Short mmCIF file of C-alpha atoms in Angstrom, two decimals:
data_model
loop_
_atom_site.label_atom_id
_atom_site.label_comp_id
_atom_site.label_asym_id
_atom_site.label_seq_id
_atom_site.Cartn_x
_atom_site.Cartn_y
_atom_site.Cartn_z
CA MET C 1 38.04 -9.68 44.55
CA ASP C 2 36.73 -7.97 47.62
CA ASP C 3 36.40 -4.29 48.08
CA ASP C 4 39.52 -4.16 50.17
CA GLY C 5 41.56 -5.62 47.35
CA SER C 6 42.03 -9.15 48.75
CA LEU C 7 41.42 -12.25 46.52
CA ASP C 8 38.91 -14.83 47.40
CA LEU C 9 40.40 -17.96 45.93
CA PHE C 10 37.16 -19.91 46.23
CA ASP C 11 34.84 -17.42 44.74
CA ASP C 12 33.37 -18.04 41.30
CA VAL C 13 36.16 -17.63 38.68
CA ALA C 14 36.05 -17.53 34.94
CA PRO C 15 37.93 -20.14 32.89
CA SER C 16 41.35 -19.20 31.29
CA GLU C 17 41.39 -18.61 27.50
CA GLY C 18 41.58 -21.82 25.54
CA GLN C 19 41.14 -24.13 28.57
CA PRO C 20 37.86 -25.02 30.35
CA VAL C 21 37.83 -24.80 34.06
CA GLU C 22 35.51 -26.96 36.28
CA ARG C 23 33.22 -24.77 38.28
CA ILE C 24 33.63 -25.54 42.00
CA GLU C 25 30.71 -24.93 44.31
CA ALA C 26 30.18 -25.53 48.07
CA ASP C 27 27.41 -27.81 49.32
CA PRO C 28 23.95 -26.24 49.21
CA PRO C 29 22.55 -24.80 52.38
CA VAL C 30 20.55 -27.03 54.61
CA ALA C 31 17.20 -25.82 56.16
CA SER C 32 16.41 -26.49 59.78
CA GLU C 33 13.37 -28.73 60.33
CA ALA C 34 11.67 -26.63 62.95
CA SER C 35 12.39 -22.97 62.37
CA GLY C 36 13.32 -22.81 58.63
CA GLU C 37 16.75 -21.06 59.38
CA VAL C 38 19.59 -21.81 57.09
CA ALA C 39 22.73 -23.56 58.41
CA ALA C 40 25.81 -23.28 56.11
CA SER C 41 28.69 -25.72 55.77
CA GLY C 42 31.93 -25.87 53.92
CA PRO C 43 33.89 -22.74 53.02
CA ALA C 44 30.77 -20.69 52.54
CA ALA C 45 30.06 -21.16 56.29
CA ALA C 46 33.02 -19.19 57.20
CA SER C 47 31.97 -15.90 55.62
CA GLY C 48 28.98 -14.06 54.24
CA PRO C 49 25.78 -12.71 55.79
CA ALA C 50 24.46 -16.19 56.54
CA ALA C 51 27.15 -16.81 59.07
CA ALA C 52 26.25 -15.92 62.67
CA SER C 53 28.82 -14.38 65.07
CA GLY C 54 28.90 -12.70 68.39
CA PRO C 55 26.36 -13.08 71.27
CA ALA C 56 23.37 -13.10 68.90
CA ALA C 57 24.36 -16.46 67.72
CA ALA C 58 23.71 -18.03 71.11
CA SER C 59 20.45 -16.28 72.22
CA GLY C 60 17.21 -15.13 70.78
CA PRO C 61 13.81 -16.63 70.53
CA ALA C 62 14.73 -18.90 67.64
CA ALA C 63 17.68 -20.36 69.54
CA ALA C 64 15.65 -21.04 72.68
CA SER C 65 12.50 -22.45 71.37
CA GLY C 66 13.51 -24.23 68.19
CA PRO C 67 14.42 -27.87 68.07
CA VAL C 68 18.14 -28.68 67.66
CA PRO C 69 19.05 -31.15 64.94
CA ASP C 70 20.72 -34.29 65.80
CA ALA C 71 24.09 -33.56 63.81
CA LEU C 72 25.58 -30.93 61.59
CA PRO C 73 26.12 -31.97 57.84
CA GLU C 74 29.62 -32.85 56.70
CA PRO C 75 31.70 -29.94 55.28
CA LYS C 76 32.66 -29.74 51.55
CA VAL C 77 36.28 -31.06 51.20
CA TRP C 78 38.30 -29.70 48.26
CA SER C 79 40.90 -31.73 46.43
CA VAL C 80 44.38 -30.41 45.85
CA GLY C 81 43.80 -30.36 42.14
CA GLN C 82 40.60 -28.50 42.50
CA VAL C 83 42.28 -25.79 44.60
CA ASN C 84 45.20 -25.50 42.17
CA ARG C 85 42.85 -25.23 39.25
CA ALA C 86 40.86 -22.53 40.95
CA VAL C 87 44.05 -20.64 41.77
CA ARG C 88 45.34 -21.00 38.21
CA SER C 89 42.04 -19.79 36.80
CA LEU C 90 42.17 -16.85 39.31
CA LEU C 91 45.61 -15.88 38.28
CA GLU C 92 44.98 -16.09 34.56
CA THR C 93 41.71 -14.15 34.68
CA THR C 94 42.48 -11.46 37.24
CA VAL C 95 46.11 -10.57 36.45
CA ASP C 96 46.76 -8.90 32.97
CA PRO C 97 49.94 -9.81 31.05
CA LEU C 98 52.81 -7.80 32.30
CA TRP C 99 56.57 -7.06 31.88
CA VAL C 100 58.79 -8.49 34.65
CA GLY C 101 62.56 -7.53 34.88
CA GLY C 102 65.29 -9.49 36.42
CA GLU C 103 68.36 -11.77 35.80
CA VAL C 104 68.19 -14.98 33.88
CA ALA C 105 69.26 -18.09 35.64
CA ASN C 106 69.28 -21.84 34.72
CA TRP C 107 68.09 -21.22 31.10
CA THR C 108 67.32 -24.59 29.53
CA ARG C 109 66.01 -25.30 26.04
CA ALA C 110 64.31 -28.76 25.95
CA ARG C 111 64.33 -31.06 22.93
CA SER C 112 60.76 -30.12 22.31
CA GLY C 113 61.87 -26.45 21.80
CA HIS C 114 60.34 -25.21 25.07
CA CYS C 115 62.55 -23.02 27.23
CA TYR C 116 62.60 -23.08 31.02
CA PHE C 117 64.40 -20.56 33.20
CA THR C 118 64.29 -18.62 36.38
CA LEU C 119 63.98 -14.87 36.57
CA LYS C 120 65.38 -13.45 39.86
CA ASP C 121 66.51 -10.24 41.58
CA ASP C 122 68.27 -9.66 44.90
CA ARG C 123 65.12 -10.55 46.91
CA ALA C 124 63.08 -13.16 45.08
CA GLN C 125 62.92 -15.48 42.10
CA MET C 126 60.18 -16.63 39.70
CA ARG C 127 59.97 -19.71 37.55
CA CYS C 128 59.27 -19.02 33.86
CA VAL C 129 58.44 -21.03 30.79
CA MET C 130 58.44 -20.09 27.14
CA TRP C 131 56.69 -22.42 24.75
CA GLU C 132 58.24 -23.46 21.53
CA ARG C 133 56.04 -21.22 19.28
CA ASN C 134 57.43 -18.16 21.09
CA ALA C 135 60.90 -19.53 21.71
CA ARG C 136 61.31 -20.12 17.98
CA ALA C 137 61.35 -16.37 17.41
CA LEU C 138 64.27 -15.77 19.74
CA PRO C 139 67.48 -14.83 17.88
CA ALA C 140 69.66 -16.33 20.60
CA ASP C 141 69.23 -17.93 24.02
CA PRO C 142 70.11 -15.42 26.80
CA GLU C 143 73.15 -16.29 29.00
CA ASP C 144 72.94 -16.87 32.74
CA GLY C 145 73.26 -13.64 34.78
CA MET C 146 72.02 -11.45 31.83
CA LYS C 147 69.46 -8.77 32.70
CA VAL C 148 66.34 -9.16 30.75
CA ARG C 149 62.72 -8.14 30.72
CA VAL C 150 60.05 -10.77 30.08
CA TYR C 151 56.53 -10.15 28.92
CA GLY C 152 54.00 -12.80 29.80
CA SER C 153 51.03 -13.92 31.87
CA LEU C 154 50.97 -15.40 35.33
CA THR C 155 49.68 -19.00 35.63
CA LEU C 156 50.03 -22.06 37.89
CA TYR C 157 51.64 -25.33 37.22
CA GLU C 158 48.88 -27.48 38.67
CA ALA C 159 50.86 -30.68 38.99
CA ARG C 160 53.36 -29.11 41.48
CA GLY C 161 51.34 -26.13 42.73
CA GLU C 162 53.97 -23.68 41.56
CA TYR C 163 53.02 -20.44 40.00
CA GLN C 164 55.12 -19.37 37.01
CA LEU C 165 55.27 -16.79 34.27
CA SER C 166 54.29 -17.96 30.76
CA ALA C 167 56.71 -15.82 28.64
CA GLU C 168 55.85 -14.58 25.29
CA ARG C 169 58.74 -12.19 24.71
CA VAL C 170 62.21 -11.92 26.20
CA GLU C 171 64.32 -8.81 25.65
CA ALA C 172 67.80 -7.89 26.95
CA ASP C 173 69.45 -4.45 27.25
CA GLY C 174 66.67 -2.75 25.26
CA ALA C 175 64.95 -4.07 22.14
CA GLU C 176 68.18 -5.23 20.43
CA GLY C 177 69.79 -6.98 23.28
CA LEU C 178 69.36 -10.58 22.24
CA TRP C 179 69.65 -9.73 18.59
CA ARG C 180 73.02 -8.10 19.30
CA LEU C 181 74.07 -11.14 21.26
CA ALA C 182 73.21 -13.48 18.36
CA PHE C 183 74.95 -11.12 15.95
CA GLU C 184 78.20 -11.16 17.99
CA ARG C 185 78.15 -14.93 18.44
CA LEU C 186 77.88 -15.53 14.79
CA ARG C 187 80.42 -12.88 13.99
CA ARG C 188 82.97 -14.57 16.22
CA THR C 189 82.28 -17.87 14.66
CA LEU C 190 82.68 -16.62 11.14
CA GLU C 191 85.80 -14.74 12.14
CA ALA C 192 87.35 -17.88 13.57
CA ASP C 193 86.62 -19.60 10.29
CA GLY C 194 88.44 -16.83 8.34
CA LEU C 195 85.34 -15.58 6.50
CA LEU C 196 85.81 -12.03 7.80
CA ASP C 197 89.42 -11.81 6.66
CA PRO C 198 90.00 -8.72 4.45
CA ALA C 199 92.54 -10.67 2.42
CA ARG C 200 89.86 -12.95 1.04
CA LYS C 201 87.75 -10.11 -0.35
CA ARG C 202 87.82 -9.87 -4.24
CA PRO C 203 87.80 -6.60 -6.30
CA ILE C 204 84.58 -5.67 -7.95
CA PRO C 205 84.94 -5.86 -11.81
CA ARG C 206 85.07 -2.33 -13.40
CA PHE C 207 83.19 -3.35 -16.55
CA PRO C 208 80.85 -6.30 -15.79
CA ARG C 209 78.75 -7.81 -18.57
CA ARG C 210 75.97 -9.19 -16.39
CA VAL C 211 74.77 -8.27 -12.94
CA GLY C 212 72.82 -10.59 -10.72
CA ILE C 213 70.37 -9.43 -8.05
CA VAL C 214 69.04 -11.34 -5.10
CA THR C 215 66.19 -9.53 -3.24
CA SER C 216 62.47 -9.51 -3.06
CA ALA C 217 61.02 -9.40 -6.60
CA THR C 218 58.17 -7.10 -5.44
CA GLY C 219 60.13 -4.69 -3.07
CA ALA C 220 61.31 -1.18 -3.55
CA ALA C 221 64.95 -2.23 -3.52
CA VAL C 222 64.82 -3.98 -6.83
CA ARG C 223 63.15 -1.10 -8.46
CA ASP C 224 65.81 1.28 -7.08
CA ILE C 225 68.65 -1.04 -8.38
CA LEU C 226 67.21 -1.39 -11.85
CA SER C 227 66.59 2.38 -12.09
CA VAL C 228 70.22 3.16 -11.31
CA LEU C 229 71.57 0.40 -13.61
CA ALA C 230 69.42 1.69 -16.48
CA ARG C 231 70.58 5.24 -15.99
CA ARG C 232 74.26 4.60 -15.63
CA ALA C 233 74.84 1.56 -17.82
CA PRO C 234 71.82 0.61 -20.04
CA TRP C 235 73.99 -2.00 -21.86
CA LEU C 236 74.29 -4.26 -18.84
CA GLU C 237 72.47 -7.54 -18.68
CA VAL C 238 70.54 -8.19 -15.43
CA THR C 239 69.42 -11.42 -13.90
CA ILE C 240 67.06 -11.23 -10.95
CA ARG C 241 66.45 -14.16 -8.55
CA GLY C 242 63.51 -13.34 -6.32
CA SER C 243 63.48 -14.45 -2.62
CA ARG C 244 61.85 -13.65 0.55
CA VAL C 245 64.04 -11.23 2.59
CA GLN C 246 62.28 -11.57 5.96
CA GLY C 247 60.59 -14.00 8.11
CA GLU C 248 61.06 -17.68 9.05
CA GLY C 249 63.00 -19.53 6.38
CA ALA C 250 63.99 -16.43 4.45
CA SER C 251 67.72 -16.99 5.08
CA LEU C 252 67.52 -20.47 3.30
CA GLU C 253 65.78 -18.95 0.39
CA ILE C 254 68.33 -16.23 0.04
CA ALA C 255 71.19 -18.77 0.22
CA ARG C 256 69.55 -20.91 -2.48
CA ALA C 257 69.10 -17.86 -4.67
CA LEU C 258 72.77 -16.93 -4.36
CA ASP C 259 73.80 -20.52 -5.17
CA PHE C 260 71.60 -20.55 -8.28
CA LEU C 261 73.03 -17.25 -9.66
CA ALA C 262 76.56 -18.33 -8.89
CA GLN C 263 76.16 -21.70 -10.77
CA ARG C 264 73.81 -20.88 -13.58
CA GLY C 265 73.42 -17.19 -13.80
CA GLY C 266 76.66 -16.34 -15.71
CA CYS C 267 77.02 -13.16 -13.70
CA ASP C 268 80.18 -11.23 -13.15
CA VAL C 269 78.99 -9.64 -9.93
CA ILE C 270 75.90 -10.18 -7.62
CA ILE C 271 74.07 -7.59 -5.61
CA LEU C 272 72.40 -8.93 -2.39
CA GLY C 273 70.08 -6.57 -0.60
CA ARG C 274 66.78 -5.28 0.60
CA GLY C 275 65.29 -1.99 1.83
CA GLY C 276 65.36 -0.66 5.37
CA GLY C 277 63.55 -2.04 8.40
CA SER C 278 63.90 -3.01 12.02
CA ILE C 279 66.52 -5.33 13.16
CA GLU C 280 63.97 -8.16 13.17
CA ASP C 281 63.05 -7.37 9.51
CA LEU C 282 66.74 -7.45 8.54
CA TRP C 283 67.65 -10.59 10.54
CA ALA C 284 67.56 -13.06 7.67
CA PHE C 285 70.88 -11.34 6.54
CA ASN C 286 72.33 -12.01 9.97
CA GLU C 287 71.90 -15.79 9.80
CA GLU C 288 74.54 -18.36 9.05
CA PRO C 289 73.14 -19.86 5.86
CA VAL C 290 73.32 -16.43 4.13
CA ALA C 291 76.83 -15.84 5.35
CA ARG C 292 78.08 -19.25 4.27
CA ALA C 293 76.44 -18.73 0.85
CA VAL C 294 78.10 -15.42 0.31
CA ALA C 295 81.55 -16.82 1.35
CA ARG C 296 81.31 -19.73 -1.11
CA CYS C 297 80.00 -17.65 -3.97
CA PRO C 298 82.59 -17.84 -6.80
CA VAL C 299 81.87 -14.26 -8.10
CA PRO C 300 82.13 -11.05 -6.17
CA VAL C 301 79.18 -10.13 -3.97
CA VAL C 302 77.99 -6.62 -3.07
CA SER C 303 75.84 -6.55 0.18
CA ALA C 304 73.37 -3.69 0.43
CA VAL C 305 71.02 -4.33 3.29
CA GLY C 306 68.85 -1.55 4.87
CA HIS C 307 70.12 1.87 5.30
CA GLU C 308 73.57 3.34 5.91
CA VAL C 309 73.45 2.81 9.64
CA ASP C 310 72.40 -0.87 9.35
CA VAL C 311 75.29 -3.39 9.45
CA THR C 312 74.55 -7.03 8.93
CA ILE C 313 76.65 -10.22 8.84
CA SER C 314 76.27 -10.40 5.08
CA ASP C 315 77.86 -6.97 4.85
CA LEU C 316 80.89 -8.25 6.76
CA VAL C 317 81.35 -11.48 4.66
CA ALA C 318 80.65 -9.81 1.26
CA ASP C 319 83.38 -8.49 -0.92
CA LEU C 320 81.88 -4.95 -0.81
CA ARG C 321 79.40 -3.39 1.54
CA ALA C 322 77.16 -0.63 0.07
CA PRO C 323 75.11 1.60 2.38
CA THR C 324 71.94 1.23 0.28
CA PRO C 325 70.70 -0.84 -2.68
CA SER C 326 71.01 2.24 -4.92
CA ALA C 327 74.62 2.76 -3.79
CA ALA C 328 75.28 -0.92 -4.68
CA ALA C 329 74.02 -0.42 -8.14
CA GLU C 330 76.28 2.70 -8.56
CA ALA C 331 79.25 0.64 -7.30
CA VAL C 332 78.92 -2.17 -9.93
CA ALA C 333 77.81 -0.04 -12.89
CA PRO C 334 80.23 2.33 -14.57
CA ASP C 335 78.82 5.77 -15.28
CA GLY C 336 78.03 5.73 -19.04
CA ALA C 337 78.13 9.58 -19.36
CA ALA C 338 81.48 9.83 -17.64
CA LEU C 339 82.83 6.90 -19.66
CA ARG C 340 81.71 8.52 -22.96
CA ALA C 341 83.38 11.80 -22.04
CA GLN C 342 86.51 9.79 -21.11
CA LEU C 343 86.50 8.00 -24.43
CA GLN C 344 86.08 11.20 -26.35
CA SER C 345 89.08 12.73 -24.60
CA LEU C 346 91.25 9.67 -25.25
CA PRO C 347 92.53 10.42 -28.84
CA PRO C 348 94.17 13.78 -28.06
CA ARG C 349 95.47 12.36 -24.82
CA LEU C 350 96.80 9.36 -26.59
CA ALA C 351 98.41 11.50 -29.23
CA ARG C 352 100.07 13.64 -26.59
CA GLY C 353 101.14 10.62 -24.70
CA LEU C 354 102.67 9.07 -27.82
CA VAL C 355 104.58 12.22 -28.68
CA GLY C 356 105.82 12.51 -25.18
CA THR C 357 106.69 8.80 -25.11
CA VAL C 358 108.67 9.03 -28.39
CA ALA C 359 110.56 12.14 -27.22
CA ARG C 360 111.31 10.41 -23.93
CA ARG C 361 112.54 7.28 -25.71
CA ARG C 362 114.58 9.41 -28.18
CA ARG C 363 116.21 11.24 -25.24
CA GLY C 364 116.73 7.93 -23.53
CA LEU C 365 118.43 6.40 -26.55
CA ARG C 366 120.69 9.46 -26.85
CA ASP C 367 121.59 9.22 -23.22
CA HIS C 368 122.10 5.45 -23.54
CA ARG C 369 124.26 5.90 -26.59
CA SER C 370 126.44 8.56 -24.92
CA ALA C 371 126.76 6.39 -21.93
CA LEU C 372 127.63 3.38 -24.07
CA GLU C 373 130.25 5.36 -25.99
CA ARG C 374 131.84 6.54 -22.77
CA ALA C 375 131.77 3.03 -21.39
CA LEU C 376 133.32 1.71 -24.58
CA GLU C 377 135.96 4.39 -24.51
CA ARG C 378 136.86 3.56 -21.00
CA ARG C 379 136.90 -0.06 -22.01
CA MET C 380 138.84 0.39 -25.28
CA ALA C 381 141.60 2.71 -23.95
CA PRO C 382 143.47 0.10 -22.02
CA LEU C 383 142.90 -2.48 -24.83
CA ARG C 384 144.19 -0.02 -27.30
CA GLN C 385 147.28 0.34 -25.24
CA GLN C 386 147.68 -3.27 -25.01
CA VAL C 387 147.29 -3.63 -28.86
CA ASP C 388 150.00 -0.88 -29.38
CA ARG C 389 152.39 -2.64 -27.00
CA ALA C 390 151.63 -5.90 -28.76
CA PHE C 391 152.23 -4.38 -32.17
CA GLY C 392 155.59 -2.95 -30.99
CA ASP C 393 156.62 -6.24 -29.62
CA LEU C 394 155.46 -8.06 -32.77
CA ASP C 395 157.39 -5.51 -35.02
CA GLY C 396 160.60 -6.20 -33.02
CA ALA C 397 160.12 -9.89 -33.14
CA ILE C 398 159.44 -9.74 -36.89
CA ARG C 399 162.69 -7.70 -37.39
CA ARG C 400 164.67 -10.08 -35.21
CA ALA C 401 163.17 -13.05 -37.01
CA ALA C 402 163.88 -11.41 -40.49
CA GLU C 403 167.47 -10.85 -39.56
CA ARG C 404 167.81 -14.37 -38.41
CA ARG C 405 166.13 -15.60 -41.56
CA ARG C 406 168.29 -13.27 -43.63
CA GLY C 407 171.49 -14.65 -42.13
CA GLN C 408 170.17 -18.16 -42.64
CA VAL C 409 169.33 -17.38 -46.32
CA SER C 410 172.67 -15.95 -46.90
CA GLY C 411 174.36 -19.01 -45.61
CA LEU C 412 172.08 -21.17 -47.56
CA ALA C 413 172.62 -19.10 -50.78
CA GLY C 414 176.37 -19.40 -50.33
CA ARG C 415 176.00 -23.04 -49.95
CA LEU C 416 173.63 -23.31 -52.87
CA ASN C 417 175.93 -21.24 -55.06
CA ALA C 418 178.74 -23.50 -54.28
CA LEU C 419 176.66 -26.43 -55.42
CA SER C 420 175.21 -24.63 -58.48
CA PRO C 421 176.11 -25.94 -62.00
CA LEU C 422 176.67 -22.45 -63.06
CA ALA C 423 179.47 -22.16 -60.52
CA VAL C 424 180.95 -25.31 -61.91
CA LEU C 425 180.64 -23.86 -65.37
CA GLU C 426 182.49 -20.74 -64.29
CA ARG C 427 185.27 -22.83 -63.21
CA GLY C 428 185.76 -24.15 -66.84
CA TYR C 429 183.23 -26.93 -66.97
CA SER C 430 180.39 -27.29 -69.45
CA VAL C 431 177.17 -29.44 -69.90
CA ALA C 432 176.27 -31.42 -72.87
CA ARG C 433 172.55 -32.01 -73.61
CA THR C 434 170.59 -33.29 -76.51
CA GLU C 435 168.17 -31.17 -78.43
CA ASP C 436 165.34 -32.32 -76.13
CA GLY C 437 167.32 -31.33 -72.96
CA ARG C 438 168.60 -34.67 -71.87
CA VAL C 439 172.02 -34.45 -70.17
CA LEU C 440 174.78 -36.44 -71.84
CA LYS C 441 176.97 -37.88 -69.15
CA ARG C 442 178.76 -40.79 -70.84
CA VAL C 443 180.51 -41.38 -74.08
CA GLU C 444 177.93 -43.83 -75.21
CA ASP C 445 175.27 -41.24 -74.78
CA PHE C 446 176.60 -39.24 -77.66
CA ASP C 447 175.22 -39.94 -81.19
CA PRO C 448 178.09 -39.61 -83.73
CA VAL C 449 175.79 -37.92 -86.21
CA ALA C 450 173.42 -36.07 -83.88
CA ILE C 451 173.94 -32.55 -82.84
CA PHE C 452 174.00 -31.61 -79.20
CA ARG C 453 174.04 -28.46 -77.21
CA LEU C 454 176.99 -27.58 -75.05
CA THR C 455 176.23 -25.17 -72.25
CA VAL C 456 179.05 -22.97 -71.03
CA THR C 457 179.27 -20.04 -68.70
CA ASP C 458 177.95 -17.43 -71.08
CA GLY C 459 175.71 -19.46 -73.34
CA GLU C 460 175.24 -22.60 -75.53
CA VAL C 461 177.18 -24.07 -78.48
CA ARG C 462 175.73 -26.54 -80.92
CA ALA C 463 178.23 -29.24 -81.71
CA ARG C 464 178.56 -32.71 -83.25
CA PRO C 465 181.01 -35.36 -81.99
CA VAL C 466 183.84 -36.29 -84.27
CA SER C 467 184.98 -39.37 -82.42
CA LYS C 468 184.22 -41.18 -79.11
CA GLU C 469 187.03 -42.32 -76.82
CA GLN C 470 186.53 -44.23 -73.58
CA ALA C 471 188.43 -43.09 -70.47
CA PRO C 472 190.99 -45.55 -69.25
CA GLU C 473 189.87 -47.64 -66.34
#
């Protein structure tokens, strides 16, 4: 670079880092046969102290007396590739990495993982490339028209002679722009699938037997959780499934740990969490594998990621969100001291409750009995009237029936009396019977020597036949 700030593209340049650059030089100077002066050719002939200009170039002793060569040597000709390589080396070695702000256009992620896009403002545009190793760290691809700032180095794509920005970082709307964009995209997807529906959230058991923990086995979060559980409910069984909680692949490890505890841990509730950190540190809990694992877990899950101000996708999907890991432990573990005090107060409370319950039941029974009596009285009054009327009607009917029967009996008695043998006897007849009661109706029935009884109106007479006479025919 010259003193005036201009760039000499054909000056000696240093190679870019990691890539050798061919050193390009002009042809060496050629000495004159007669005078020993130097004649320059190629680009070096156009500048520098060896180049002559002005009237002095055409006069002077050396110009008049020296011999003139037959022909000037051929100039050095640069290839297009040599020029582009020199410009690329110049850009990469003289311009430090910088931040460039603008709008994203034509963002494309190739199958190789490299990203190509254009950064523009209202006056110009710049081509940009982000290689796969850097693009892999992006939480989401920016949308066209999004205002971003890009950190990278200027370079030249030699095949086309186009300069471009080799991007290392892309940020939008501050440091959390793209992270927030990825968060909202996943949140909308999970909401459409019903995973954020409050109706699917399950209650946390009040008295769990075993608590599962998914977090870093060496982090401060697991120590805080175990400390709170031991203080509040030392009888609880705890199963810890260690997992990485940040970095590439951490979300898959967390999902596998959740599945393991759900299937084999025998847990009644699971705490999923880690300590605080930046949004990049907490990002594993904002990825879809963790959200899906929380949603399919058959036991309730308490999410406790970061500090109170940190909200992650796992917090939204979990059955309960706790502001910190310690708060999650307090949410799943009953307070042993409070529980003990509550148990000690139960007997007198139970006795008072039983006395009150019995008194209420007794009053209720009295009220029910009174109400039942009143209801029965209201019900029985018309029935009693109906019975009284029925008895009256029945009494009259019996009297009338008795009178009729009495008249009938009197008539039958008269007829019976007319047919009675006693009535016949009263009219002067008598009945002869043997000793054993057999009635003697004919003459031949009488035994001349046997005694028979003769029944008359007022008694019996024992008699013996003197003779037997047949009635004339």
